[in-house]
């Protein structure tokens, strides 16, 4: 399918008449500026993931080859069109073949059209002779430019004219490998030039069948490749025997005689799998494998050239169609959807392109993607590395197939990547800040995603500063983005700070700043958090984040969660009192939280969470499943609610073992639940008391899976509720690698009510905004507030503050607001919270009658960009203390031009309304 042993040819190409594409490039056929050498991407990956403009086909591309910077493209298509052109527009005829400049992606002068009298013509194989002067073409066709040919032909590349090459194949030719004196063919044929040959053949460069070369297979041949020393030929396909000996899908034969050199018996490659292609480098060869049916082998194998033994094997599911080597990296085309056998991602959405280290098979940070596209919906079908362009110093990776999108944008059949430039910035980090230890704020964040840089540099900025206070480099891949953390220490109790984070790749592309997150340094420990951490949880999700999809792990193990389906963030009040304490709300339809990594070996464990609901449809609170982005097909260690509000806990021990509470807990109140299995059997606790047990079963089965909170399949579990997904709130979810005692479970529950700082949440008694463009209009009673510098919006909020509890003082105060959900509600500007000096009221205040505002700034709301995001603005403590027991009126104002829309006190959901969060504690 790819070019073998390419060399530069110097003669100019000339135009042929006919149905193919002819486009003259200004300044010469290979015009184009020289580009810089490869930089930036994470080594050893050489290619960026930024797709380059490339002409498209209207069908499937099966084969690529290259000579002197021209890429030859073959497949099943009738037209090509420029990049960006929609299907059916700006098309030029192309008879299953087109030649394109490797550096520009534009057509060059080589006009060949392959057709057949009946059926569908297709070009399936392209190869270039070692001297770069001859192009060999195979497939299913009866003529080229109207002149007869029987599924194989040869062409002079400099002139793009037919060469004498008369062998006729009685079946499809699927792959070709060329040497200086021989051409090796693979396909469906049983005869070449009238001579019996079973799916593989060797002919001379004049087209005569080599009489002494026999490598007969019993089924289709799909791949043929020469070893670098020229002594052996590597064969792949559907076959089960080679020259009468058992050898399934792969064999090594002599280049001179075709005799078996190495066979691979049944079982080495799964009986239902084939070898679609083979690539070679100086040390090894690599197979692309496709399986049919369940549990087959779809991945890639690396084998050593010295011994022909396996070096490594990738067992991801999702058929591999092609492999190509560039540098020390194997690139592959496939539709990989389940790499759980490799300890990577479970069955989910498809990846279509991978890069792997040639020596170990480790997946590297290169993840451009296509869709499945046309035909058999397999996506990319062929790859080609171009390393010697006459006028461009870059190397290129060409990809052909049946896809119709690349990196989410429309692009049919062809795309290409290069060694430079890398212009794609990493995604914006998602961050959280919290303080549970006196004098310290912990900042955590989910690593960013970059399609060609797995190793990124993160910088943490505090309080809008221009210099980072922390810099760290870390690696991640799309399916494993374990949280990173930074402890900001040496603070006084009540000291508040905001943090933002950027991610930078090796080329210097930097993400936007993350949304600001704010925390106030604790003055003392939090009893509940202390109790949980004392029992060494594997993960501990507190759900105090107020936006985005990151669920921070407070266990110290970096086992963060990922929210899916858009659960409600920043739900108040949380189950456990504390500064900034919130919960997460699930809709019972499609929202849940899953662990970023998989867990195994948990045969004795404890799961724990708080929940609040009034549902009558039940749902899973937490469990272990084998999938993250769709319902699991293997489900273990389930804690779930029945339709009537009872709770069940189940494990698998030979069969499903379930215990169920007698009490019902869908009463709209917060409840603490813990379930465990261990030496004391199965135990279920609610609000610190045991409510069910089974002493017979002391271990669960050993499985690998992802923790999912808020929902997953409950198929085959006792009293399966009407809904697998939970409608209600969750808080303080933890998993422990051991069975907690009854005393420890009770201690956790009791810790939630132990004395701690008192957090009081106050909602406005009045709020409104005014509009400079509508100076006499009132906006009181609306569900939203607006702020902007020019043209002006100002928002006003009035609160009635409580007095400090006896023996306590105000330790912190923050204004908490929620950005509206509309896509343009957020703002990149900063906004100030200032005292209101003049009189105002919700019903009558307009821009024309707006109150006077103080020049004092109580706090700053920094760039609240995310729609639906919740932001806490620490306020000047002395000012708020002075207002305790009385009225406290503040305004939000800005100086920029990007408007901000916030939910008002009239919002339908209480958690959306503005709040003043006051923390009282001992002096």
mmCIF file of N, CA and C in Angstrom, residues 206 227 250 308 357 363 373 447 488 515 561 686 720 738 776 845:
data_model
loop_
_atom_site.group_PDB
_atom_site.id
_atom_site.type_symbol
_atom_site.label_atom_id
_atom_site.label_comp_id
_atom_site.label_asym_id
_atom_site.label_seq_id
_atom_site.Cartn_x
_atom_site.Cartn_y
_atom_site.Cartn_z
ATOM 1 N N UNK A 206 10.068 -6.435 -16.061
ATOM 2 C CA UNK A 206 9.432 -6.453 -17.379
ATOM 3 C C UNK A 206 8.080 -7.151 -17.348
ATOM 4 N N UNK A 227 12.469 -7.364 3.689
ATOM 5 C CA UNK A 227 13.346 -7.021 4.806
ATOM 6 C C UNK A 227 14.440 -6.094 4.289
ATOM 7 N N UNK A 250 0.470 -14.581 8.794
ATOM 8 C CA UNK A 250 1.805 -14.007 8.709
ATOM 9 C C UNK A 250 2.801 -15.103 8.377
ATOM 10 N N UNK A 308 12.836 -12.848 14.006
ATOM 11 C CA UNK A 308 11.440 -12.925 13.584
ATOM 12 C C UNK A 308 10.512 -13.251 14.755
ATOM 13 N N UNK A 357 6.008 3.771 20.523
ATOM 14 C CA UNK A 357 7.452 3.578 20.487
ATOM 15 C C UNK A 357 7.782 2.241 19.834
ATOM 16 N N UNK A 363 2.170 3.856 24.013
ATOM 17 C CA UNK A 363 1.450 4.861 23.254
ATOM 18 C C UNK A 363 1.978 6.247 23.611
ATOM 19 N N UNK A 373 -16.577 7.596 8.877
ATOM 20 C CA UNK A 373 -16.731 7.953 7.491
ATOM 21 C C UNK A 373 -17.494 6.969 6.641
ATOM 22 N N UNK A 447 -5.090 17.902 34.402
ATOM 23 C CA UNK A 447 -4.165 18.253 33.324
ATOM 24 C C UNK A 447 -4.894 18.542 32.016
ATOM 25 N N UNK A 488 -0.071 25.898 48.709
ATOM 26 C CA UNK A 488 0.350 27.269 48.992
ATOM 27 C C UNK A 488 0.326 27.441 50.505
ATOM 28 N N UNK A 515 -10.258 29.411 34.661
ATOM 29 C CA UNK A 515 -11.165 30.246 35.441
ATOM 30 C C UNK A 515 -10.609 30.388 36.856
ATOM 31 N N UNK A 561 -11.961 12.625 39.843
ATOM 32 C CA UNK A 561 -13.099 12.170 39.061
ATOM 33 C C UNK A 561 -13.366 13.101 37.900
ATOM 34 N N UNK A 686 -26.204 3.298 57.794
ATOM 35 C CA UNK A 686 -26.834 4.574 57.446
ATOM 36 C C UNK A 686 -26.821 5.453 58.687
ATOM 37 N N UNK A 720 -33.788 -4.293 40.826
ATOM 38 C CA UNK A 720 -33.288 -3.188 40.005
ATOM 39 C C UNK A 720 -34.310 -2.062 39.964
ATOM 40 N N UNK A 738 -9.892 -1.062 52.460
ATOM 41 C CA UNK A 738 -10.057 -2.013 53.570
ATOM 42 C C UNK A 738 -11.459 -1.845 54.137
ATOM 43 N N UNK A 776 -34.083 55.011 32.100
ATOM 44 C CA UNK A 776 -35.276 55.140 32.946
ATOM 45 C C UNK A 776 -36.004 53.816 33.152
ATOM 46 N N UNK A 845 -35.374 51.768 41.318
ATOM 47 C CA UNK A 845 -34.071 52.310 40.930
ATOM 48 C C UNK A 845 -33.800 52.085 39.447
#
